[in-house]
Amino acid sequence: MTNQALPPVVDAATWERRLASLRAREKAATRELDAIAAERRRLPMVELPDYTLEGEDGPVRLADVFEGRRQLIVYNHMWSPGQEWQCPGCTGFTSQYTRLEFLDNYDARFVIVTQGPIEEALAYKHRVGNRMTWYSTANSSFGTDVGAPPGGGFAVNVFLRDGDTVHRTWHTNGRGTEQIGHSFALIDLLPYGRQEEWQDSPEGWPQSPTYSRWATSKDIAALYGPGSGAS
């Protein structure tokens, strides 16, 4: 037996009724997300200037970051100059994305853009075992113009290319990014959830300070970086 708080134990019929009630709310939330996605497809867009970023092979026009595709998702990774370990939230979040080839069937690509100089950004990518393609906006106003300035937070932006002209179609930051990752979705299925003190949980549930259970950037490097055995 454990001294830790547990959900109440009920008979199977009672459990099925409670689950059915919750499932009705879950299905309603799914339909609302479908409606939000439909509205997102109807958003207008903004034409962008002809930015030049820095890639692994040198300068590259934003239109060429698409690599022939029409749609582009960009994760704007936070960057602290001179730091060995960058934002743990960004580092952990982007470590989820290891197989992005499925986007090819949707005429789309997903990359990271950071304010860090490209040499430092690529070194950090290697250090933490990140699998995504990185670009730098250190010598461009691109990051600032799409909501991720030097010293600012992270963001997700989506773009649509029409020939050599690029348009910005969507943007989010903060908890808006949770929907596009799987880590919190999985954790929220667990009986104890994220175990963070801000969560609405039954009395006695384990709760810790916000972020205290998150992996650090050093943890991510140990799990996925050189020498980790990850493949």
PDB file of C-alpha atoms in Angstrom:
ATOM      1  CA  MET A   1       0.000   0.000   0.000  1.00  0.00           C
ATOM      2  CA  THR A   2       1.059   3.582  -0.582  1.00  0.00           C
ATOM      3  CA  ASN A   3       0.573   6.686   1.521  1.00  0.00           C
ATOM      4  CA  GLN A   4       0.206   8.784  -1.635  1.00  0.00           C
ATOM      5  CA  ALA A   5      -3.236  10.142  -2.454  1.00  0.00           C
ATOM      6  CA  LEU A   6      -5.174   7.969  -4.904  1.00  0.00           C
ATOM      7  CA  PRO A   7      -8.354   8.361  -6.946  1.00  0.00           C
ATOM      8  CA  PRO A   8     -11.409   6.753  -5.351  1.00  0.00           C
ATOM      9  CA  VAL A   9     -12.052   3.105  -6.248  1.00  0.00           C
ATOM     10  CA  VAL A  10     -15.499   2.440  -7.729  1.00  0.00           C
ATOM     11  CA  ASP A  11     -17.260  -0.401  -9.528  1.00  0.00           C
ATOM     12  CA  ALA A  12     -16.851  -0.764 -13.281  1.00  0.00           C
ATOM     13  CA  ALA A  13     -20.314   0.583 -14.129  1.00  0.00           C
ATOM     14  CA  THR A  14     -19.735   3.772 -12.129  1.00  0.00           C
ATOM     15  CA  TRP A  15     -16.313   4.212 -13.768  1.00  0.00           C
ATOM     16  CA  GLU A  16     -17.853   3.797 -17.239  1.00  0.00           C
ATOM     17  CA  ARG A  17     -20.497   6.461 -16.494  1.00  0.00           C
ATOM     18  CA  ARG A  18     -17.876   8.962 -15.266  1.00  0.00           C
ATOM     19  CA  LEU A  19     -15.649   8.208 -18.246  1.00  0.00           C
ATOM     20  CA  ALA A  20     -18.554   8.687 -20.673  1.00  0.00           C
ATOM     21  CA  SER A  21     -19.334  12.064 -19.112  1.00  0.00           C
ATOM     22  CA  LEU A  22     -15.715  13.171 -19.471  1.00  0.00           C
ATOM     23  CA  ARG A  23     -15.498  11.795 -23.005  1.00  0.00           C
ATOM     24  CA  ALA A  24     -18.464  13.952 -24.045  1.00  0.00           C
ATOM     25  CA  ARG A  25     -16.492  17.033 -22.976  1.00  0.00           C
ATOM     26  CA  GLU A  26     -13.360  15.746 -24.725  1.00  0.00           C
ATOM     27  CA  LYS A  27     -15.263  15.221 -27.977  1.00  0.00           C
ATOM     28  CA  ALA A  28     -16.760  18.715 -27.693  1.00  0.00           C
ATOM     29  CA  ALA A  29     -13.256  20.127 -27.239  1.00  0.00           C
ATOM     30  CA  THR A  30     -12.105  18.236 -30.333  1.00  0.00           C
ATOM     31  CA  ARG A  31     -14.942  19.725 -32.370  1.00  0.00           C
ATOM     32  CA  GLU A  32     -14.031  23.188 -31.082  1.00  0.00           C
ATOM     33  CA  LEU A  33     -10.412  22.641 -32.138  1.00  0.00           C
ATOM     34  CA  ASP A  34     -11.694  21.616 -35.581  1.00  0.00           C
ATOM     35  CA  ALA A  35     -13.650  24.875 -35.746  1.00  0.00           C
ATOM     36  CA  ILE A  36     -10.591  26.868 -34.673  1.00  0.00           C
ATOM     37  CA  ALA A  37      -8.505  25.159 -37.366  1.00  0.00           C
ATOM     38  CA  ALA A  38     -11.183  26.013 -39.931  1.00  0.00           C
ATOM     39  CA  GLU A  39     -11.004  29.658 -38.872  1.00  0.00           C
ATOM     40  CA  ARG A  40      -7.206  29.537 -39.053  1.00  0.00           C
ATOM     41  CA  ARG A  41      -7.486  28.424 -42.688  1.00  0.00           C
ATOM     42  CA  ARG A  42      -9.562  31.539 -43.337  1.00  0.00           C
ATOM     43  CA  LEU A  43      -7.126  34.031 -41.824  1.00  0.00           C
ATOM     44  CA  PRO A  44      -5.746  36.739 -44.107  1.00  0.00           C
ATOM     45  CA  MET A  45      -1.967  37.010 -44.472  1.00  0.00           C
ATOM     46  CA  VAL A  46       0.765  39.649 -44.514  1.00  0.00           C
ATOM     47  CA  GLU A  47       3.392  39.999 -47.245  1.00  0.00           C
ATOM     48  CA  LEU A  48       6.966  40.004 -45.891  1.00  0.00           C
ATOM     49  CA  PRO A  49      10.160  41.655 -47.132  1.00  0.00           C
ATOM     50  CA  ASP A  50      12.883  39.582 -48.774  1.00  0.00           C
ATOM     51  CA  TYR A  51      14.792  38.537 -45.625  1.00  0.00           C
ATOM     52  CA  THR A  52      18.165  36.811 -45.700  1.00  0.00           C
ATOM     53  CA  LEU A  53      18.977  34.335 -42.909  1.00  0.00           C
ATOM     54  CA  GLU A  54      22.137  32.370 -42.170  1.00  0.00           C
ATOM     55  CA  GLY A  55      22.091  28.616 -42.674  1.00  0.00           C
ATOM     56  CA  GLU A  56      24.603  25.812 -42.331  1.00  0.00           C
ATOM     57  CA  ASP A  57      25.871  26.548 -45.847  1.00  0.00           C
ATOM     58  CA  GLY A  58      25.812  30.345 -45.603  1.00  0.00           C
ATOM     59  CA  PRO A  59      23.281  33.103 -46.371  1.00  0.00           C
ATOM     60  CA  VAL A  60      19.881  31.959 -47.586  1.00  0.00           C
ATOM     61  CA  ARG A  61      16.812  33.922 -48.617  1.00  0.00           C
ATOM     62  CA  LEU A  62      13.692  33.259 -46.582  1.00  0.00           C
ATOM     63  CA  ALA A  63      11.947  32.112 -49.768  1.00  0.00           C
ATOM     64  CA  ASP A  64      14.662  29.483 -50.206  1.00  0.00           C
ATOM     65  CA  VAL A  65      14.269  28.174 -46.638  1.00  0.00           C
ATOM     66  CA  PHE A  66      11.094  26.545 -47.954  1.00  0.00           C
ATOM     67  CA  GLU A  67      13.304  24.307 -50.170  1.00  0.00           C
ATOM     68  CA  GLY A  68      10.663  24.287 -52.903  1.00  0.00           C
ATOM     69  CA  ARG A  69       7.699  23.757 -50.620  1.00  0.00           C
ATOM     70  CA  ARG A  70       4.872  26.268 -50.325  1.00  0.00           C
ATOM     71  CA  GLN A  71       4.334  26.137 -46.547  1.00  0.00           C
ATOM     72  CA  LEU A  72       6.784  26.668 -43.696  1.00  0.00           C
ATOM     73  CA  ILE A  73       6.529  26.360 -39.909  1.00  0.00           C
ATOM     74  CA  VAL A  74       9.225  28.172 -37.927  1.00  0.00           C
ATOM     75  CA  TYR A  75      10.003  27.662 -34.260  1.00  0.00           C
ATOM     76  CA  ASN A  76      11.759  30.803 -33.026  1.00  0.00           C
ATOM     77  CA  HIS A  77      14.130  29.413 -30.387  1.00  0.00           C
ATOM     78  CA  MET A  78      15.079  31.686 -27.480  1.00  0.00           C
ATOM     79  CA  TRP A  79      18.784  32.558 -27.287  1.00  0.00           C
ATOM     80  CA  SER A  80      20.947  33.939 -24.473  1.00  0.00           C
ATOM     81  CA  PRO A  81      24.308  35.188 -25.797  1.00  0.00           C
ATOM     82  CA  GLY A  82      27.362  33.463 -24.377  1.00  0.00           C
ATOM     83  CA  GLN A  83      25.457  30.759 -22.490  1.00  0.00           C
ATOM     84  CA  GLU A  84      26.451  27.102 -22.743  1.00  0.00           C
ATOM     85  CA  TRP A  85      22.880  25.936 -22.079  1.00  0.00           C
ATOM     86  CA  GLN A  86      20.030  27.726 -23.786  1.00  0.00           C
ATOM     87  CA  CYS A  87      16.359  27.885 -22.777  1.00  0.00           C
ATOM     88  CA  PRO A  88      15.354  24.472 -21.365  1.00  0.00           C
ATOM     89  CA  GLY A  89      11.767  24.936 -22.518  1.00  0.00           C
ATOM     90  CA  CYS A  90      12.818  25.534 -26.132  1.00  0.00           C
ATOM     91  CA  THR A  91      15.464  22.824 -25.958  1.00  0.00           C
ATOM     92  CA  GLY A  92      13.041  20.255 -24.597  1.00  0.00           C
ATOM     93  CA  PHE A  93      10.132  21.267 -26.803  1.00  0.00           C
ATOM     94  CA  THR A  94      12.079  21.020 -30.059  1.00  0.00           C
ATOM     95  CA  SER A  95      13.704  17.731 -29.009  1.00  0.00           C
ATOM     96  CA  GLN A  96      10.296  16.128 -29.677  1.00  0.00           C
ATOM     97  CA  TYR A  97      10.618  16.608 -33.428  1.00  0.00           C
ATOM     98  CA  THR A  98      12.819  13.842 -34.793  1.00  0.00           C
ATOM     99  CA  ARG A  99      10.825  12.662 -37.821  1.00  0.00           C
ATOM    100  CA  LEU A 100       9.460  15.508 -39.904  1.00  0.00           C
ATOM    101  CA  GLU A 101       9.520  13.910 -43.348  1.00  0.00           C
ATOM    102  CA  PHE A 102       5.744  13.350 -43.221  1.00  0.00           C
ATOM    103  CA  LEU A 103       5.359  17.088 -43.853  1.00  0.00           C
ATOM    104  CA  ASP A 104       6.648  16.521 -47.396  1.00  0.00           C
ATOM    105  CA  ASN A 105       3.243  15.068 -48.318  1.00  0.00           C
ATOM    106  CA  TYR A 106       1.664  18.357 -47.211  1.00  0.00           C
ATOM    107  CA  ASP A 107       4.052  20.571 -49.190  1.00  0.00           C
ATOM    108  CA  ALA A 108       5.477  21.875 -45.898  1.00  0.00           C
ATOM    109  CA  ARG A 109       8.668  22.139 -43.855  1.00  0.00           C
ATOM    110  CA  PHE A 110       9.391  22.804 -40.145  1.00  0.00           C
ATOM    111  CA  VAL A 111      12.644  24.506 -39.065  1.00  0.00           C
ATOM    112  CA  ILE A 112      14.213  26.371 -36.148  1.00  0.00           C
ATOM    113  CA  VAL A 113      15.287  30.003 -36.388  1.00  0.00           C
ATOM    114  CA  THR A 114      17.253  31.581 -33.539  1.00  0.00           C
ATOM    115  CA  GLN A 115      18.880  34.914 -32.732  1.00  0.00           C
ATOM    116  CA  GLY A 116      22.147  33.105 -31.980  1.00  0.00           C
ATOM    117  CA  PRO A 117      25.020  33.363 -34.484  1.00  0.00           C
ATOM    118  CA  ILE A 118      24.838  30.411 -36.842  1.00  0.00           C
ATOM    119  CA  GLU A 119      28.127  28.843 -35.689  1.00  0.00           C
ATOM    120  CA  GLU A 120      26.990  28.915 -32.058  1.00  0.00           C
ATOM    121  CA  ALA A 121      23.492  27.759 -32.980  1.00  0.00           C
ATOM    122  CA  LEU A 122      24.802  24.741 -34.904  1.00  0.00           C
ATOM    123  CA  ALA A 123      27.207  23.878 -32.084  1.00  0.00           C
ATOM    124  CA  TYR A 124      24.308  23.961 -29.623  1.00  0.00           C
ATOM    125  CA  LYS A 125      22.140  21.864 -31.946  1.00  0.00           C
ATOM    126  CA  HIS A 126      24.888  19.224 -31.946  1.00  0.00           C
ATOM    127  CA  ARG A 127      25.442  19.471 -28.186  1.00  0.00           C
ATOM    128  CA  VAL A 128      21.823  18.705 -27.345  1.00  0.00           C
ATOM    129  CA  GLY A 129      21.239  16.206 -30.172  1.00  0.00           C
ATOM    130  CA  ASN A 130      18.581  18.272 -31.942  1.00  0.00           C
ATOM    131  CA  ARG A 131      17.460  16.773 -35.287  1.00  0.00           C
ATOM    132  CA  MET A 132      15.855  19.838 -36.863  1.00  0.00           C
ATOM    133  CA  THR A 133      17.346  22.245 -39.411  1.00  0.00           C
ATOM    134  CA  TRP A 134      18.549  25.496 -37.837  1.00  0.00           C
ATOM    135  CA  TYR A 135      18.893  29.005 -39.234  1.00  0.00           C
ATOM    136  CA  SER A 136      20.079  32.241 -37.654  1.00  0.00           C
ATOM    137  CA  THR A 137      18.450  35.650 -37.825  1.00  0.00           C
ATOM    138  CA  ALA A 138      21.351  37.316 -35.960  1.00  0.00           C
ATOM    139  CA  ASN A 139      22.088  39.531 -38.977  1.00  0.00           C
ATOM    140  CA  SER A 140      18.482  40.106 -39.968  1.00  0.00           C
ATOM    141  CA  SER A 141      15.409  41.797 -38.492  1.00  0.00           C
ATOM    142  CA  PHE A 142      13.337  38.711 -39.312  1.00  0.00           C
ATOM    143  CA  GLY A 143      13.133  37.427 -35.719  1.00  0.00           C
ATOM    144  CA  THR A 144      12.158  40.823 -34.349  1.00  0.00           C
ATOM    145  CA  ASP A 145       9.550  41.317 -37.059  1.00  0.00           C
ATOM    146  CA  VAL A 146       7.816  37.992 -36.310  1.00  0.00           C
ATOM    147  CA  GLY A 147       7.636  38.370 -32.534  1.00  0.00           C
ATOM    148  CA  ALA A 148      10.951  36.856 -31.417  1.00  0.00           C
ATOM    149  CA  PRO A 149      13.415  39.747 -30.900  1.00  0.00           C
ATOM    150  CA  PRO A 150      16.854  39.446 -29.260  1.00  0.00           C
ATOM    151  CA  GLY A 151      16.320  38.855 -25.557  1.00  0.00           C
ATOM    152  CA  GLY A 152      12.661  38.071 -26.197  1.00  0.00           C
ATOM    153  CA  GLY A 153      10.669  34.900 -25.890  1.00  0.00           C
ATOM    154  CA  PHE A 154       9.989  32.016 -28.202  1.00  0.00           C
ATOM    155  CA  ALA A 155       7.337  31.899 -30.907  1.00  0.00           C
ATOM    156  CA  VAL A 156       5.858  29.761 -33.636  1.00  0.00           C
ATOM    157  CA  ASN A 157       5.171  31.350 -37.008  1.00  0.00           C
ATOM    158  CA  VAL A 158       3.704  29.899 -40.191  1.00  0.00           C
ATOM    159  CA  PHE A 159       4.400  31.177 -43.695  1.00  0.00           C
ATOM    160  CA  LEU A 160       3.053  30.627 -47.194  1.00  0.00           C
ATOM    161  CA  ARG A 161       5.207  31.121 -50.293  1.00  0.00           C
ATOM    162  CA  ASP A 162       3.838  32.362 -53.599  1.00  0.00           C
ATOM    163  CA  GLY A 163       6.789  32.180 -55.975  1.00  0.00           C
ATOM    164  CA  ASP A 164       9.519  34.269 -54.355  1.00  0.00           C
ATOM    165  CA  THR A 165       7.052  36.183 -52.180  1.00  0.00           C
ATOM    166  CA  VAL A 166       6.582  35.003 -48.595  1.00  0.00           C
ATOM    167  CA  HIS A 167       3.518  35.741 -46.478  1.00  0.00           C
ATOM    168  CA  ARG A 168       3.037  35.344 -42.721  1.00  0.00           C
ATOM    169  CA  THR A 169      -0.191  33.452 -41.987  1.00  0.00           C
ATOM    170  CA  TRP A 170      -0.187  32.552 -38.261  1.00  0.00           C
ATOM    171  CA  HIS A 171       1.643  33.183 -35.001  1.00  0.00           C
ATOM    172  CA  THR A 172       1.510  32.007 -31.405  1.00  0.00           C
ATOM    173  CA  ASN A 173       3.661  31.996 -28.292  1.00  0.00           C
ATOM    174  CA  GLY A 174       3.431  31.030 -24.621  1.00  0.00           C
ATOM    175  CA  ARG A 175       1.048  28.174 -23.954  1.00  0.00           C
ATOM    176  CA  GLY A 176      -0.221  28.431 -27.517  1.00  0.00           C
ATOM    177  CA  THR A 177       2.591  26.058 -28.460  1.00  0.00           C
ATOM    178  CA  GLU A 178       1.349  23.228 -26.215  1.00  0.00           C
ATOM    179  CA  GLN A 179      -1.103  22.095 -28.870  1.00  0.00           C
ATOM    180  CA  ILE A 180       1.662  21.297 -31.364  1.00  0.00           C
ATOM    181  CA  GLY A 181       3.758  19.103 -29.066  1.00  0.00           C
ATOM    182  CA  HIS A 182       3.072  15.665 -27.639  1.00  0.00           C
ATOM    183  CA  SER A 183       4.788  15.892 -24.250  1.00  0.00           C
ATOM    184  CA  PHE A 184       2.107  17.788 -22.328  1.00  0.00           C
ATOM    185  CA  ALA A 185      -0.641  15.904 -24.155  1.00  0.00           C
ATOM    186  CA  LEU A 186       0.785  12.639 -22.812  1.00  0.00           C
ATOM    187  CA  ILE A 187       1.449  13.986 -19.317  1.00  0.00           C
ATOM    188  CA  ASP A 188      -2.092  15.371 -19.073  1.00  0.00           C
ATOM    189  CA  LEU A 189      -3.456  11.836 -19.579  1.00  0.00           C
ATOM    190  CA  LEU A 190      -1.799  10.693 -16.355  1.00  0.00           C
ATOM    191  CA  PRO A 191      -3.815  10.537 -13.117  1.00  0.00           C
ATOM    192  CA  TYR A 192      -1.463  13.024 -11.439  1.00  0.00           C
ATOM    193  CA  GLY A 193      -1.090  15.254 -14.512  1.00  0.00           C
ATOM    194  CA  ARG A 194       1.801  17.709 -14.695  1.00  0.00           C
ATOM    195  CA  GLN A 195       2.084  17.843 -10.907  1.00  0.00           C
ATOM    196  CA  GLU A 196       2.602  21.605 -10.990  1.00  0.00           C
ATOM    197  CA  GLU A 197       1.212  23.785  -8.237  1.00  0.00           C
ATOM    198  CA  TRP A 198      -0.934  25.921 -10.558  1.00  0.00           C
ATOM    199  CA  GLN A 199      -2.985  22.915 -11.710  1.00  0.00           C
ATOM    200  CA  ASP A 200      -6.469  22.238 -10.413  1.00  0.00           C
ATOM    201  CA  SER A 201      -5.952  18.855  -8.752  1.00  0.00           C
ATOM    202  CA  PRO A 202      -7.671  16.953  -5.931  1.00  0.00           C
ATOM    203  CA  GLU A 203      -6.406  17.590  -2.442  1.00  0.00           C
ATOM    204  CA  GLY A 204      -3.340  15.531  -1.632  1.00  0.00           C
ATOM    205  CA  TRP A 205      -2.227  15.144  -5.260  1.00  0.00           C
ATOM    206  CA  PRO A 206       1.539  15.549  -5.718  1.00  0.00           C
ATOM    207  CA  GLN A 207       2.307  19.111  -6.783  1.00  0.00           C
ATOM    208  CA  SER A 208       5.645  20.852  -7.282  1.00  0.00           C
ATOM    209  CA  PRO A 209       6.731  24.361  -8.267  1.00  0.00           C
ATOM    210  CA  THR A 210       6.036  25.163 -11.908  1.00  0.00           C
ATOM    211  CA  TYR A 211       8.842  23.992 -14.257  1.00  0.00           C
ATOM    212  CA  SER A 212      10.579  21.994 -11.505  1.00  0.00           C
ATOM    213  CA  ARG A 213       9.914  18.656 -13.241  1.00  0.00           C
ATOM    214  CA  TRP A 214      11.000  19.868 -16.662  1.00  0.00           C
ATOM    215  CA  ALA A 215      14.193  18.428 -18.090  1.00  0.00           C
ATOM    216  CA  THR A 216      17.071  20.897 -18.165  1.00  0.00           C
ATOM    217  CA  SER A 217      18.997  21.565 -21.355  1.00  0.00           C
ATOM    218  CA  LYS A 218      21.865  19.569 -19.857  1.00  0.00           C
ATOM    219  CA  ASP A 219      19.443  16.678 -19.254  1.00  0.00           C
ATOM    220  CA  ILE A 220      18.360  16.824 -22.917  1.00  0.00           C
ATOM    221  CA  ALA A 221      22.008  16.723 -24.004  1.00  0.00           C
ATOM    222  CA  ALA A 222      22.630  13.678 -21.813  1.00  0.00           C
ATOM    223  CA  LEU A 223      19.615  11.922 -23.313  1.00  0.00           C
ATOM    224  CA  TYR A 224      20.098  12.787 -26.972  1.00  0.00           C
ATOM    225  CA  GLY A 225      23.461  14.468 -27.492  1.00  0.00           C
ATOM    226  CA  PRO A 226      26.842  13.002 -28.498  1.00  0.00           C
ATOM    227  CA  GLY A 227      27.711   9.936 -26.475  1.00  0.00           C
ATOM    228  CA  SER A 228      24.105   9.340 -25.388  1.00  0.00           C
ATOM    229  CA  GLY A 229      23.621   6.347 -27.683  1.00  0.00           C
ATOM    230  CA  ALA A 230      20.496   7.951 -29.184  1.00  0.00           C
ATOM    231  CA  SER A 231      20.120   7.250 -32.894  1.00  0.00           C
TER     232      SER A 231
END
